[in-house]
mmCIF file of C-alpha atoms in Angstrom:
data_model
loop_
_atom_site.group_PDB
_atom_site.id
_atom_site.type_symbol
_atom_site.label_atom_id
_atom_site.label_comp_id
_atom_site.label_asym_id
_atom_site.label_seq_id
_atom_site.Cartn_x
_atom_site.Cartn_y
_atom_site.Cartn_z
ATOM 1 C CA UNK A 531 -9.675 21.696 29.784
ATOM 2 C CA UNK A 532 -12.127 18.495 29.354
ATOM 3 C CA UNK A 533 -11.147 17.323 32.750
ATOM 4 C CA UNK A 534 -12.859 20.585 34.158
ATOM 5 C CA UNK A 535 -15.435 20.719 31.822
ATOM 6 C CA UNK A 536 -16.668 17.184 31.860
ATOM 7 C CA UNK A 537 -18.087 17.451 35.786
ATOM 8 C CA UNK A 538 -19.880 20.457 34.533
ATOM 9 C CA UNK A 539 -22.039 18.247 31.633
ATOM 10 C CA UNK A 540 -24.924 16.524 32.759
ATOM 11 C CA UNK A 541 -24.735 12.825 33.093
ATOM 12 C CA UNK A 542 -26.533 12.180 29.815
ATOM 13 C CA UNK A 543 -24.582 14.741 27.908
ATOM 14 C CA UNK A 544 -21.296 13.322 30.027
ATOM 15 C CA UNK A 545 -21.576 10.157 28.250
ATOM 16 C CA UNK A 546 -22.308 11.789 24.723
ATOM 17 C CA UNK A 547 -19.328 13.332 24.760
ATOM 18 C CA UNK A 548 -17.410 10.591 26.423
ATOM 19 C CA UNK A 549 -18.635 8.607 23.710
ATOM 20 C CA UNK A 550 -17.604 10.792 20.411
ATOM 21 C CA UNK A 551 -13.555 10.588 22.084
ATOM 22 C CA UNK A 552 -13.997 6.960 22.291
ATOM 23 C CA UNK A 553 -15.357 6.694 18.301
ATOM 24 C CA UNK A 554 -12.662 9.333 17.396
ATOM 25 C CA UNK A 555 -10.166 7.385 19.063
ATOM 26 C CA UNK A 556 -11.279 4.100 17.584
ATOM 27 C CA UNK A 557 -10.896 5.849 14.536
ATOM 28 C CA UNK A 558 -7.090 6.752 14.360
ATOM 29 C CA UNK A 559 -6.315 3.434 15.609
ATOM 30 C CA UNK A 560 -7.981 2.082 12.976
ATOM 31 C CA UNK A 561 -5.469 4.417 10.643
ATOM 32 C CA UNK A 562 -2.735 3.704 11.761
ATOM 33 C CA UNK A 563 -3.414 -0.180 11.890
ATOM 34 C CA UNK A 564 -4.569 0.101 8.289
ATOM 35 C CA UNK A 565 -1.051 2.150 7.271
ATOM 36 C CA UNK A 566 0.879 -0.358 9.527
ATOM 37 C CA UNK A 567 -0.419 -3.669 7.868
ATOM 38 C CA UNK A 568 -0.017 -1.893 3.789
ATOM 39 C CA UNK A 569 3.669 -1.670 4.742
ATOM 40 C CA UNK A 570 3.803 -5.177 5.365
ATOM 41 C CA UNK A 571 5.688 -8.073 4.050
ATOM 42 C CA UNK A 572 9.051 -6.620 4.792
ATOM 43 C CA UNK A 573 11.093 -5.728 2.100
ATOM 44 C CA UNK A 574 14.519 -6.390 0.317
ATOM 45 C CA UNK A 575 14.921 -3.677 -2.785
ATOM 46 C CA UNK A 576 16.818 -5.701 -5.726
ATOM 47 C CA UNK A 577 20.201 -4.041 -7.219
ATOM 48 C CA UNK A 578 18.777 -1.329 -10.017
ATOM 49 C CA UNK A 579 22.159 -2.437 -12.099
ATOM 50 C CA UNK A 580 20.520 -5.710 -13.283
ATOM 51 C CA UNK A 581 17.656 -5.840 -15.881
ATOM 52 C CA UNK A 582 16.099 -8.608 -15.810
ATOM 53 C CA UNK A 583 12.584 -9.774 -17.634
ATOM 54 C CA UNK A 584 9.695 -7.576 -18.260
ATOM 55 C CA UNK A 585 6.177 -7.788 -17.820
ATOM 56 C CA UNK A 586 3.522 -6.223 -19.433
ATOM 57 C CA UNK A 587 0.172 -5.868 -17.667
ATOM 58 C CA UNK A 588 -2.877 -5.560 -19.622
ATOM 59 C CA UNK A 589 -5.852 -2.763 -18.540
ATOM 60 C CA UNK A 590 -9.601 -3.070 -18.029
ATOM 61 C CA UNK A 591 -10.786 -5.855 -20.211
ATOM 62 C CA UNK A 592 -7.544 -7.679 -21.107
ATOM 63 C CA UNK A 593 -6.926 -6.518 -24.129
ATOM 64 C CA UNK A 594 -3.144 -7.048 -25.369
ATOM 65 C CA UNK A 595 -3.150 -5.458 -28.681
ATOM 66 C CA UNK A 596 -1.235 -1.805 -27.698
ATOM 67 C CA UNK A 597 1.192 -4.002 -25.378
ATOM 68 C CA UNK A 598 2.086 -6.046 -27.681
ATOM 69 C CA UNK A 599 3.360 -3.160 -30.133
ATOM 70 C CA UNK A 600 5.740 -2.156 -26.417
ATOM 71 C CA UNK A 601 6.682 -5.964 -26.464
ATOM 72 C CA UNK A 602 8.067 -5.954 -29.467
ATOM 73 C CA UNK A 603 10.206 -3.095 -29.393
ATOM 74 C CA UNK A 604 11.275 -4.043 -25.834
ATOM 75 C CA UNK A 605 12.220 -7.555 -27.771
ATOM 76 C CA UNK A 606 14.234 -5.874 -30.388
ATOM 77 C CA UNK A 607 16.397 -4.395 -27.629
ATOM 78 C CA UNK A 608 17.362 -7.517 -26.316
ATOM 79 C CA UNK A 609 14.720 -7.936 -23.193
ATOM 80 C CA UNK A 610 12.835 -11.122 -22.424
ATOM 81 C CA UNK A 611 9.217 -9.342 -22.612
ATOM 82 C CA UNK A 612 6.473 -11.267 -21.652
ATOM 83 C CA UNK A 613 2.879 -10.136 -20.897
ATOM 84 C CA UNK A 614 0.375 -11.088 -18.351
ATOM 85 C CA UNK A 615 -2.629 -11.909 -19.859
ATOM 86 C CA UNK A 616 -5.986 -11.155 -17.534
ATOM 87 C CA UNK A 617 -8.082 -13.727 -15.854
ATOM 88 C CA UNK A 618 -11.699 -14.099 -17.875
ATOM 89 C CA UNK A 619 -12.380 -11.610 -19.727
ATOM 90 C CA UNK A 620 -10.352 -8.827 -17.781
ATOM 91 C CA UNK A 621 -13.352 -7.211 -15.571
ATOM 92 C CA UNK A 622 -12.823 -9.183 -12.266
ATOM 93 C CA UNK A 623 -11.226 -8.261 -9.142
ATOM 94 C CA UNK A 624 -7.825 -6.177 -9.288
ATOM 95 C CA UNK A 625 -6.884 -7.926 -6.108
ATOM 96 C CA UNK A 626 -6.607 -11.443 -8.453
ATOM 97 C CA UNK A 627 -4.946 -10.077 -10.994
ATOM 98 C CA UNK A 628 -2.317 -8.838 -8.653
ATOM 99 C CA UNK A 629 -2.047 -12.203 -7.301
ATOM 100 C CA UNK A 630 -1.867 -13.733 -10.514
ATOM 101 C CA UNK A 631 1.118 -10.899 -11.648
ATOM 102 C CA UNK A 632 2.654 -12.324 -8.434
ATOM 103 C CA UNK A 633 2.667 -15.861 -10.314
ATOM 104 C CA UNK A 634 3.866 -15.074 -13.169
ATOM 105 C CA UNK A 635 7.249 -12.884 -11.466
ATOM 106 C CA UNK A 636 7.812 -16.361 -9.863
ATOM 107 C CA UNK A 637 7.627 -18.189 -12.874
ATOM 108 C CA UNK A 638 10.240 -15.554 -14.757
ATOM 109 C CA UNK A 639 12.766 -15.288 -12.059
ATOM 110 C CA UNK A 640 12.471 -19.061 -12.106
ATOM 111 C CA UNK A 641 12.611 -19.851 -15.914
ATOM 112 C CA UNK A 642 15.568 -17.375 -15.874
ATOM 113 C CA UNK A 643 17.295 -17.279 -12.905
ATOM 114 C CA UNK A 644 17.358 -13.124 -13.005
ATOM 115 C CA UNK A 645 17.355 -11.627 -9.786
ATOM 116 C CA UNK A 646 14.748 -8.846 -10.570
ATOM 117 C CA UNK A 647 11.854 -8.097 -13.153
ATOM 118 C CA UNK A 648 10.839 -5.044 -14.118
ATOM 119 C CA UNK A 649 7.178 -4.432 -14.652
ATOM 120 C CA UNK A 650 4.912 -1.755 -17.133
ATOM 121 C CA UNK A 651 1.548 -1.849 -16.504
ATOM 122 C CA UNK A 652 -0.572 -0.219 -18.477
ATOM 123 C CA UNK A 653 -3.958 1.625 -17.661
ATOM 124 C CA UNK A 654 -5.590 -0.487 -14.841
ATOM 125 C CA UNK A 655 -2.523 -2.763 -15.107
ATOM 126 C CA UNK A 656 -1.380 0.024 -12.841
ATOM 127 C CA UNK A 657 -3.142 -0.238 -10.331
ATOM 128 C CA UNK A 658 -2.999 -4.397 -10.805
ATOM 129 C CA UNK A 659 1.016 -3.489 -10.257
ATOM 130 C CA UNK A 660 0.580 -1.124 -7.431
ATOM 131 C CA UNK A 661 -1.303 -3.673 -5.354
ATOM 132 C CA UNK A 662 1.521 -6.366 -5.771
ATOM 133 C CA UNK A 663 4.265 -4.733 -4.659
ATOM 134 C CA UNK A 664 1.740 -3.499 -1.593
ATOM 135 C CA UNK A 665 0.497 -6.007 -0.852
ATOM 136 C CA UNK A 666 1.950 -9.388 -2.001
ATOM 137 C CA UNK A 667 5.888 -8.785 -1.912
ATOM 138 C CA UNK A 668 6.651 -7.056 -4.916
ATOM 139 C CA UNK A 669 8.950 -4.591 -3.359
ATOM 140 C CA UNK A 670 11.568 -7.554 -3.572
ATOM 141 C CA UNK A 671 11.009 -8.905 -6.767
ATOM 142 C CA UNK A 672 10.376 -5.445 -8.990
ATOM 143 C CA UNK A 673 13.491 -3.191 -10.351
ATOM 144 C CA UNK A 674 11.221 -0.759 -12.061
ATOM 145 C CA UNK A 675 7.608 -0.358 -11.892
ATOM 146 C CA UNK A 676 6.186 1.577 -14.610
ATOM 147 C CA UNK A 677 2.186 2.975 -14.846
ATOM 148 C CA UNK A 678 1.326 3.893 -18.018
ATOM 149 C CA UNK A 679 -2.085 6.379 -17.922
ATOM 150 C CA UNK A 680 -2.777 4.298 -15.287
ATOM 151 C CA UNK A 681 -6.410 5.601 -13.403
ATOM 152 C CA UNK A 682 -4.578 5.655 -9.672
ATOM 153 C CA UNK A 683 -7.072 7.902 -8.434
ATOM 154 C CA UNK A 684 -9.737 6.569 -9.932
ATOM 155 C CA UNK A 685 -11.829 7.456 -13.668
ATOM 156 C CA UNK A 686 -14.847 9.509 -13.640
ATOM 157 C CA UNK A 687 -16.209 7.714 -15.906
ATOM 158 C CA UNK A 688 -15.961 4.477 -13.732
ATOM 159 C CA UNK A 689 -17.717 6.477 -11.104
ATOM 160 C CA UNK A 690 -20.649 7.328 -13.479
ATOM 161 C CA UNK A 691 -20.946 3.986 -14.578
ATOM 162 C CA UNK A 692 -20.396 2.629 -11.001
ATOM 163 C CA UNK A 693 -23.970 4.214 -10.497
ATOM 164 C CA UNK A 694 -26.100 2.041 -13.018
ATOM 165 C CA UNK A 695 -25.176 -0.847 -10.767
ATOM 166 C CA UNK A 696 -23.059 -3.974 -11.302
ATOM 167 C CA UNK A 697 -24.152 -5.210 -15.274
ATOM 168 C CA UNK A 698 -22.810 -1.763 -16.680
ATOM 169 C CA UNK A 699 -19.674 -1.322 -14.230
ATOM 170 C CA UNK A 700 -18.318 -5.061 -12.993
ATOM 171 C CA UNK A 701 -16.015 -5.139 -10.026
ATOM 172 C CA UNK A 702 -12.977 -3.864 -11.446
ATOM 173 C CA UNK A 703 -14.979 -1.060 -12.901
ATOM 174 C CA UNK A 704 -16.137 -0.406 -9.224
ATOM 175 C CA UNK A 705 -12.901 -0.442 -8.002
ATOM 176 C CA UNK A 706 -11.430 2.508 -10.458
ATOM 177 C CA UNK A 707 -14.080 4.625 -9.195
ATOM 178 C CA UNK A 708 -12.737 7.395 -7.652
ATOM 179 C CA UNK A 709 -13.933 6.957 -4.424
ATOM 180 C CA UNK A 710 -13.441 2.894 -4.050
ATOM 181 C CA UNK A 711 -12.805 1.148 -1.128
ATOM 182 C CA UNK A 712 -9.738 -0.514 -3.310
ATOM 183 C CA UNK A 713 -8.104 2.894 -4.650
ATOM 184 C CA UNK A 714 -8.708 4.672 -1.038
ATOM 185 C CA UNK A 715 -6.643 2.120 0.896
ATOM 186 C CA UNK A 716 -4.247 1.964 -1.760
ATOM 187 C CA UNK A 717 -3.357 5.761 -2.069
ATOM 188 C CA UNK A 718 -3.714 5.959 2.231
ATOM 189 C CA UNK A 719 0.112 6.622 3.301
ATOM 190 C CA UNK A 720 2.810 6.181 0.574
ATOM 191 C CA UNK A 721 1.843 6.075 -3.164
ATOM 192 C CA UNK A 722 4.885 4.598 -4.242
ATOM 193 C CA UNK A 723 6.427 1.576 -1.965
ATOM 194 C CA UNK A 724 9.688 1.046 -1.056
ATOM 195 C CA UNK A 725 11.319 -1.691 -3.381
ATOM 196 C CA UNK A 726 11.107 -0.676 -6.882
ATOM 197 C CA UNK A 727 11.705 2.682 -8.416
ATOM 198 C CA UNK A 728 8.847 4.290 -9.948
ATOM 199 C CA UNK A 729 7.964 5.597 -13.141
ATOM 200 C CA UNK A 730 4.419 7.074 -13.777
ATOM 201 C CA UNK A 731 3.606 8.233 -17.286
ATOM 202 C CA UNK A 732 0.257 9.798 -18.733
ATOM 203 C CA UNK A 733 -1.596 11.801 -21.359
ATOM 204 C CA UNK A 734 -3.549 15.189 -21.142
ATOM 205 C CA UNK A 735 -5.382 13.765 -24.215
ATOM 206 C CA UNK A 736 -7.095 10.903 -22.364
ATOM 207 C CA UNK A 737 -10.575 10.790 -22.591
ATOM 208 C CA UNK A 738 -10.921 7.306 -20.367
ATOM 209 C CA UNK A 739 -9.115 8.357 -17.318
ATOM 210 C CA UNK A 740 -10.786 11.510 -16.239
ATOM 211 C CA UNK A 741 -9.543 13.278 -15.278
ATOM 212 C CA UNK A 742 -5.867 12.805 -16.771
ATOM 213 C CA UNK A 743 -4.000 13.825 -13.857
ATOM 214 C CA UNK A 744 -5.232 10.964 -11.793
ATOM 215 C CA UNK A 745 -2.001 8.748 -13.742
ATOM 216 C CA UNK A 746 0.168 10.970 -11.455
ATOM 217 C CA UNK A 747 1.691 9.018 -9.059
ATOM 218 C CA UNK A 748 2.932 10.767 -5.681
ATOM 219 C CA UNK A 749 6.464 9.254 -5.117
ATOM 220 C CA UNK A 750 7.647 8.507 -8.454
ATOM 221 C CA UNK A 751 9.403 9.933 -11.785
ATOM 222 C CA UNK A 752 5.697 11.354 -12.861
ATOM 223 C CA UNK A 753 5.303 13.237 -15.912
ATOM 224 C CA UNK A 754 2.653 13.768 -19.261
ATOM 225 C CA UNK A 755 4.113 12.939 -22.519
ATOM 226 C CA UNK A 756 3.120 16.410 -23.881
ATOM 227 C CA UNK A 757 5.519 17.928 -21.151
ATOM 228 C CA UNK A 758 8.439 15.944 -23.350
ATOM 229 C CA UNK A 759 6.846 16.071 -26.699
ATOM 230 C CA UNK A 760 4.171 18.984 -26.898
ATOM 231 C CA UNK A 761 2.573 18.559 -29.987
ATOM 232 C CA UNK A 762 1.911 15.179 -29.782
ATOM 233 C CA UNK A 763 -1.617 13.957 -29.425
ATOM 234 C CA UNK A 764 -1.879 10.344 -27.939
ATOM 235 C CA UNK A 765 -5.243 8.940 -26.673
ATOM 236 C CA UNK A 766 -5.458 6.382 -23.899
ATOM 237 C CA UNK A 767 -6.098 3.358 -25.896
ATOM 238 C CA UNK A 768 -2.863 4.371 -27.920
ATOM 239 C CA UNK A 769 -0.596 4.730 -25.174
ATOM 240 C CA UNK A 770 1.489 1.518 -25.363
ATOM 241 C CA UNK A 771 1.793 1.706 -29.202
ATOM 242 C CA UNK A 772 3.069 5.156 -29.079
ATOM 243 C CA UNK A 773 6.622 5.518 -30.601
ATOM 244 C CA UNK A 774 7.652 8.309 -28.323
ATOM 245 C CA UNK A 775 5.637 6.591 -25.180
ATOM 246 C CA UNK A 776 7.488 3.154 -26.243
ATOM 247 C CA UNK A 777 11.236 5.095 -26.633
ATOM 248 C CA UNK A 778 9.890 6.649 -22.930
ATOM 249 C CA UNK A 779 9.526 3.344 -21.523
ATOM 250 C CA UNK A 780 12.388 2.688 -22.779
ATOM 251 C CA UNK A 781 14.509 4.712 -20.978
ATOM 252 C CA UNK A 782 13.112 4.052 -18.072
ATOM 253 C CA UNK A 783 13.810 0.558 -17.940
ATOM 254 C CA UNK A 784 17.594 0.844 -18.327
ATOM 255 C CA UNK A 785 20.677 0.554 -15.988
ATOM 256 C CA UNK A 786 20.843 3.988 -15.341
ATOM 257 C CA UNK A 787 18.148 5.943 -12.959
ATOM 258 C CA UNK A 788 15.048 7.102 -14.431
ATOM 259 C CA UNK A 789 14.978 10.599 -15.723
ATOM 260 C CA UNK A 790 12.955 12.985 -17.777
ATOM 261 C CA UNK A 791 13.816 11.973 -21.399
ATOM 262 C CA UNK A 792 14.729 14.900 -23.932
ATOM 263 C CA UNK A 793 12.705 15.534 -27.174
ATOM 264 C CA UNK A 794 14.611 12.760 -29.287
ATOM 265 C CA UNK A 795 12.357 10.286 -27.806
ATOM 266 C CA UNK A 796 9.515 12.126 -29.640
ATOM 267 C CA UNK A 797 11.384 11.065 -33.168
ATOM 268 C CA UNK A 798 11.664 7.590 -32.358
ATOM 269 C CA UNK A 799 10.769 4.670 -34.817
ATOM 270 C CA UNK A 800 9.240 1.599 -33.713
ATOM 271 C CA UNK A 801 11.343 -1.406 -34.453
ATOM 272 C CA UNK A 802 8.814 -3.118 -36.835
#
């Protein structure tokens, strides 16, 4: 069809249209190199038998307070629980905290000679995780990776504040917009990469990652809290303090497979 229609164009509108295949064409290749290099390093899943430590990423801001209500309940179950704590004052680049996450899995397989970690990160911590085992060979060092209301689709409220400029939304701000550079290339192919096993939890009651359903996670064990415990109202800065989230998390960091807990998770009592 374009062979016969192409002598038929004028010479000006020849090369127009000669011009839009090459751009289109450009285009996909520049897809499917983009898809090709995310899958990249290769990987080597670790046995899901074999808990090992557990780390605890912080969200926007670095704030450890509601992580370190999970870390001690994970500690009263016998885990070595140790969280991450956020370069500055938590606001910078995602990309450095994921290389710093990437540090401090070396220095726990190290210090303990496990052959795995599991990791739980919560709210941007999320995305921090996501972009490790992406991007910087987590898929061999991570059991279970765990989001916790964890913006991987971006906040709308980062995108409003995205648009008063830099003071009001810094880099990591910019980056949970919804329609960042950072979060685009992150969700293009496979949400969930082949190493770990994923576990995505969230609340319909947040008011910071808006919408709510943006803490799904295509790929892994993805549920809300309410669709285990319906009348319980949880917040997102209460997330990781949660009884029921913390029994949630939990179960998904045991031997077995992840699964749907029932409703006795929504009795549970925090350890201290």
């Amino acid at each position: 069809m374009a062979a016969r229609l192409l002598p038929s164009l004028s010479p000006q509108r020849r090369r127009l249209v000669v011009g839009a295949v090459v751009l289109a064409l450009v285009a996909v290749v520049g897809i499917v190199v983009a898809v090709v290099v995310r899958r990249g390093p290769s990987v080597e899943p670790v046995a899901q038998d074999r808990p090992g430590p557990v780390l605890l990423v912080p969200g926007f801001g670095g704030s450890t307070a509601a992580l370190e209500v999970l870390a001690a309940d994970l500690e009263s179950t016998g885990r070595d629980v140790r969280i991450v704590p956020a370069r500055g004052n938590g606001t910078g680049d995602l990309r450095v905290r994921a290389a710093d996450l990437g540090r401090a899995v070396d220095a726990a397989l190290a210090e303990t000679g496990a052959p795995s970690v599991d990791v739980v990160g919560y709210s941007a911590g999320g995305v921090v995780l996501r972009l490790y085992v992406a991007d910087l060979g987590g898929g061999s060092t991570v059991r279970r990776a765990v989001t916790l209301s964890s913006p991987h689709h971006g906040t709308d409220l980062a995108g409003l504040a995205a648009s008063f400029g830099a003071e009001t939304c810094p880099e990591a701000c910019q980056q949970l917009a919804p329609d960042s550079d950072l979060l685009r290339d992150l969700n293009a192919g496979d949400e969930t990469p082949r190493g770990p096993v994923w576990v995505a939890l969230w609340t319909e009651d947040d008011k910071t990652v808006v919408p709510p359903t943006s803490g799904e996670l295509d790929g892994a064990l993805d549920y809300a809290v309410q669709s285990v415990c319906p009348d319980l109202t949880v917040g997102h800065p209460d997330v990781p303090r949660t009884p029921a989230v913390v029994a949630m998390v939990e179960a998904a960091l045991g031997p077995e497979a992840p699964a749907r807990p029932d409703s006795r998770v929504c009795s549970h009592e925090l350890s201290r």
